[in-house]
Coordinates of C-alpha atoms and ligand atoms in Angstrom, one line a residue:
M43 CA 96.2 98.5 75.7
S44 CA 99.8 99.6 76.5
R45 CA 101.6 98.4 79.6
L46 CA 99.8 98.9 82.8
Q47 CA 102.2 100.1 85.5
L48 CA 102.3 98.9 89.1
S49 CA 103.3 101.4 91.8
P50 CA 103.3 99.9 95.3
S51 CA 102.8 102.4 98.1
I52 CA 105.3 101.7 100.9
L53 CA 102.9 103.1 103.6
T54 CA 102.1 99.7 105.0
A55 CA 105.6 98.1 104.4
D56 CA 107.8 97.0 107.2
F57 CA 109.8 100.1 108.0
A58 CA 112.2 98.2 110.2
R59 CA 113.5 96.7 106.9
I60 CA 112.3 99.1 104.3
G61 CA 115.2 98.5 101.9
A62 CA 114.7 94.8 101.9
E63 CA 111.0 95.2 101.5
V64 CA 111.2 97.3 98.4
R65 CA 114.0 95.3 96.9
S66 CA 112.0 92.1 97.3
V67 CA 109.1 93.3 95.1
A68 CA 111.1 95.4 92.7
P69 CA 111.1 92.8 89.9
Y70 CA 107.4 93.3 89.5
V71 CA 107.3 97.1 89.9
D72 CA 107.4 100.1 87.6
W73 CA 107.3 102.8 90.3
F74 CA 107.4 103.1 94.0
H75 CA 104.8 105.4 95.6
L76 CA 105.8 107.3 98.7
D77 CA 103.1 108.9 100.7
V78 CA 104.3 111.9 102.6
M79 CA 101.9 113.2 105.2
D80 CA 102.3 116.2 107.6
G81 CA 99.5 115.9 110.1
H82 CA 97.9 119.1 108.9
Y83 CA 96.4 118.4 105.4
V84 CA 95.7 114.8 106.7
D85 CA 95.4 113.5 110.3
N86 CA 98.5 111.4 110.0
I87 CA 102.3 111.9 109.9
T88 CA 104.4 109.5 107.8
F89 CA 108.0 110.2 106.7
G90 CA 110.2 112.8 105.1
T91 CA 113.2 113.0 102.7
S92 CA 115.3 110.6 104.6
T93 CA 112.9 107.7 103.8
V94 CA 112.9 108.8 100.2
E95 CA 116.7 108.7 100.2
A96 CA 116.6 105.2 101.8
V97 CA 114.2 103.8 99.1
N98 CA 116.2 105.6 96.4
E99 CA 119.4 103.9 97.5
S100 CA 117.6 100.5 97.6
V101 CA 116.0 100.2 94.2
D102 CA 116.4 101.4 90.6
Q103 CA 112.7 102.1 89.9
P104 CA 111.6 105.7 89.7
L105 CA 110.0 107.2 92.8
H106 CA 106.7 109.0 92.9
V107 CA 106.3 111.2 96.0
H108 CA 102.7 111.9 96.8
L109 CA 102.7 115.0 99.0
M110 CA 99.7 115.2 101.4
I111 CA 101.1 118.3 103.1
E112 CA 100.4 122.0 103.4
D113 CA 102.6 124.3 101.4
P114 CA 104.1 121.6 99.0
G115 CA 106.1 124.3 97.1
K116 CA 108.2 124.9 100.2
Y117 CA 109.3 121.2 100.4
A118 CA 109.3 120.0 96.8
E119 CA 113.0 120.7 96.3
G120 CA 114.1 118.6 99.3
F121 CA 112.1 115.6 97.9
V122 CA 113.5 115.9 94.4
K123 CA 117.0 116.1 95.9
A124 CA 116.3 113.0 98.0
G125 CA 115.4 111.1 94.8
A126 CA 111.8 111.8 93.8
D127 CA 111.4 111.4 90.0
R128 CA 107.8 112.6 90.1
V129 CA 106.1 114.8 92.7
S130 CA 102.3 115.1 93.0
F131 CA 100.4 117.4 95.4
H132 CA 96.8 118.4 96.1
P133 CA 95.9 121.8 94.5
E134 CA 93.9 122.8 97.6
T135 CA 97.2 122.8 99.7
T136 CA 98.6 125.9 98.0
A137 CA 97.4 129.4 96.9
D138 CA 99.2 129.0 93.6
P139 CA 99.2 125.5 92.1
A140 CA 100.7 126.9 88.8
E141 CA 103.8 128.2 90.7
V142 CA 104.3 124.8 92.5
I143 CA 103.9 122.9 89.2
E144 CA 106.5 125.2 87.6
R145 CA 108.9 124.8 90.6
I146 CA 108.7 121.0 90.5
R147 CA 109.3 121.0 86.8
S148 CA 112.2 123.4 87.1
L149 CA 113.8 121.0 89.5
G150 CA 113.8 118.4 86.8
A151 CA 111.1 116.2 88.2
G152 CA 107.8 115.1 86.7
V153 CA 104.7 116.7 88.2
G154 CA 101.2 115.6 89.1
L155 CA 98.1 116.9 90.8
A156 CA 96.2 114.6 93.2
V157 CA 92.4 114.6 93.3
H158 CA 90.8 114.2 96.8
P159 CA 87.5 112.3 96.4
D160 CA 85.7 115.1 98.3
V161 CA 87.3 117.9 96.1
G162 CA 86.9 116.4 92.7
L163 CA 88.5 117.2 89.3
D164 CA 87.5 120.8 88.8
P165 CA 90.5 122.4 90.5
V166 CA 92.8 120.2 88.3
A167 CA 91.1 120.8 84.9
S168 CA 92.9 124.0 84.0
Y169 CA 96.3 122.5 84.6
L170 CA 95.9 119.2 82.7
G171 CA 98.2 120.4 79.9
E172 CA 101.0 120.9 82.3
L173 CA 100.9 117.5 84.1
D174 CA 102.6 114.2 83.7
V175 CA 100.1 112.4 85.9
V176 CA 96.6 112.9 87.4
L177 CA 96.5 111.1 90.7
M178 CA 92.9 109.9 91.2
M179 CA 92.4 109.0 94.8
T180 CA 90.0 106.2 95.5
V181 CA 90.2 106.6 99.2
R182 CA 90.2 109.7 101.4
P183 CA 93.9 110.6 102.0
G184 CA 95.6 109.7 105.3
F185 CA 95.8 106.0 105.7
G186 CA 96.5 102.8 103.8
G187 CA 94.2 99.8 104.0
Q188 CA 91.0 101.6 103.3
A189 CA 88.2 100.3 101.0
F190 CA 88.1 101.4 97.4
L191 CA 85.5 104.2 96.8
E192 CA 83.4 103.0 93.9
E193 CA 81.9 106.5 93.5
V194 CA 85.3 107.7 92.2
V195 CA 85.2 105.3 89.2
P196 CA 83.1 107.7 87.0
E197 CA 85.5 110.5 87.9
I198 CA 88.4 108.3 86.7
K199 CA 86.6 107.9 83.4
R200 CA 86.0 111.7 83.2
A201 CA 89.7 112.4 83.9
K202 CA 90.7 110.1 81.1
E203 CA 88.2 111.7 78.7
M204 CA 89.4 115.2 79.6
V205 CA 93.1 114.2 79.0
E206 CA 92.3 112.5 75.7
S207 CA 89.9 115.3 74.4
G208 CA 92.5 117.9 75.3
G209 CA 95.3 116.0 73.6
H210 CA 97.3 116.0 76.8
R211 CA 99.9 113.5 77.8
A212 CA 99.1 113.1 81.5
E213 CA 98.8 109.5 82.7
I214 CA 95.9 108.5 84.9
E215 CA 97.0 107.0 88.2
V216 CA 94.6 105.3 90.7
D217 CA 95.5 105.4 94.3
G218 CA 93.8 103.8 97.2
G219 CA 92.1 100.4 97.9
V220 CA 93.4 98.9 94.7
N221 CA 93.6 95.1 95.0
L222 CA 92.8 92.0 92.9
T223 CA 89.1 92.7 93.5
T224 CA 89.1 96.3 92.5
V225 CA 91.9 96.6 89.9
D226 CA 89.8 95.6 86.9
R227 CA 87.3 98.5 87.5
A228 CA 90.2 100.9 88.0
V229 CA 91.8 99.8 84.7
H230 CA 88.5 99.7 82.7
A231 CA 87.8 103.3 83.9
G232 CA 91.1 104.5 82.5
G233 CA 93.7 103.8 85.2
E234 CA 97.2 103.3 83.6
I235 CA 99.3 103.4 86.8
L236 CA 97.9 101.4 89.7
V237 CA 99.0 102.2 93.3
A238 CA 98.8 99.2 95.6
G239 CA 99.8 99.5 99.2
S240 CA 98.2 97.1 101.6
A241 CA 97.4 94.7 98.7
V242 CA 101.1 94.2 98.3
F243 CA 102.7 94.8 101.7
D244 CA 100.0 93.9 104.2
G245 CA 99.9 90.2 103.5
V246 CA 102.2 87.4 104.6
D247 CA 104.0 87.4 101.2
P248 CA 104.5 90.7 99.5
V249 CA 106.6 89.2 96.7
A250 CA 103.8 86.8 95.8
A251 CA 101.2 89.6 96.1
A252 CA 103.3 91.9 93.8
A253 CA 103.8 89.0 91.3
R254 CA 100.0 88.3 91.2
M255 CA 99.1 91.9 90.7
R256 CA 101.7 92.2 87.9
E257 CA 100.2 89.1 86.3
R258 CA 96.7 90.6 86.5
L259 CA 97.8 93.9 85.0
D260 CA 99.5 92.0 82.1
E261 CA 96.3 90.0 81.6
L262 CA 94.2 93.2 81.5
A263 CA 96.6 94.9 79.1
A264 CA 96.3 91.9 76.8
G265 CA 92.5 92.4 76.9
Q266 CA 91.7 89.4 79.1
S267 CA 88.6 90.2 81.2
Ligands
LIG118 C1 96.4 107.3 101.1 C2 97.6 107.1 100.2 C3 97.5 105.9 99.3 C4 97.5 104.6 100.2 C5 97.4 103.4 99.3 O1 96.4 108.6 101.7 O2 97.7 108.2 99.3 O3 98.7 105.8 98.5 O4 98.6 104.5 101.0 O5 97.4 102.3 100.2 P1 96.2 101.2 99.9 O6 96.6 100.5 98.6 O7 96.4 100.2 101.1 O8 94.9 101.9 99.9
LIG119 ZN1 99.2 108.0 97.7

């Protein structure tokens, strides 16, 4: 199995010292995952482009901005200019997902579609050939620290099968409730990029938590059950 990638979500990090927080775990990290919420698509408001800029100035890892907002096409350019290397959005938040995909790509960023557990894969299926990543959510979007939704595991498998059978290049990313207890199931179902928010930043020692998650991903990639 090729390298499994760790992408900590900063949602539960200490925002009073966000630069130090992301720098501290950076040695174990492949991406940083930045959850942007607008209080309309989800009942929570998080942060905007200034936070993306702050993280971008703090670490060298690529940034994946997960837009949980209405009208993502209107805001994508600002996030790419702020430092987003990849932008994912939920297809149900726009009348024209194809246009938003094209706009993000024209800005020079990678693009993904995010799958809400209650919406499922169908709206994403026809775009798979245009994506760099399929963001399979294993929690309902809006908050960090939720429990991993086991019922999404077969959908992760199905997404992986659809990508492989179509000869597409999109990576499968698993987002929500991923920790040392659930990461094996997420990987065995096909997860290649693992988002971990509270599993990394909620505890007393984010560096140790990131190191342990990195170690587990390397064990899984080496085939150790
Ligand atoms: C939820 C976000 C997830 C979440 C991950 O709406 O998209 O990225 O913050 O955090 P944990 O790992 O704590 O579920
Ligand atoms: Zn997310």
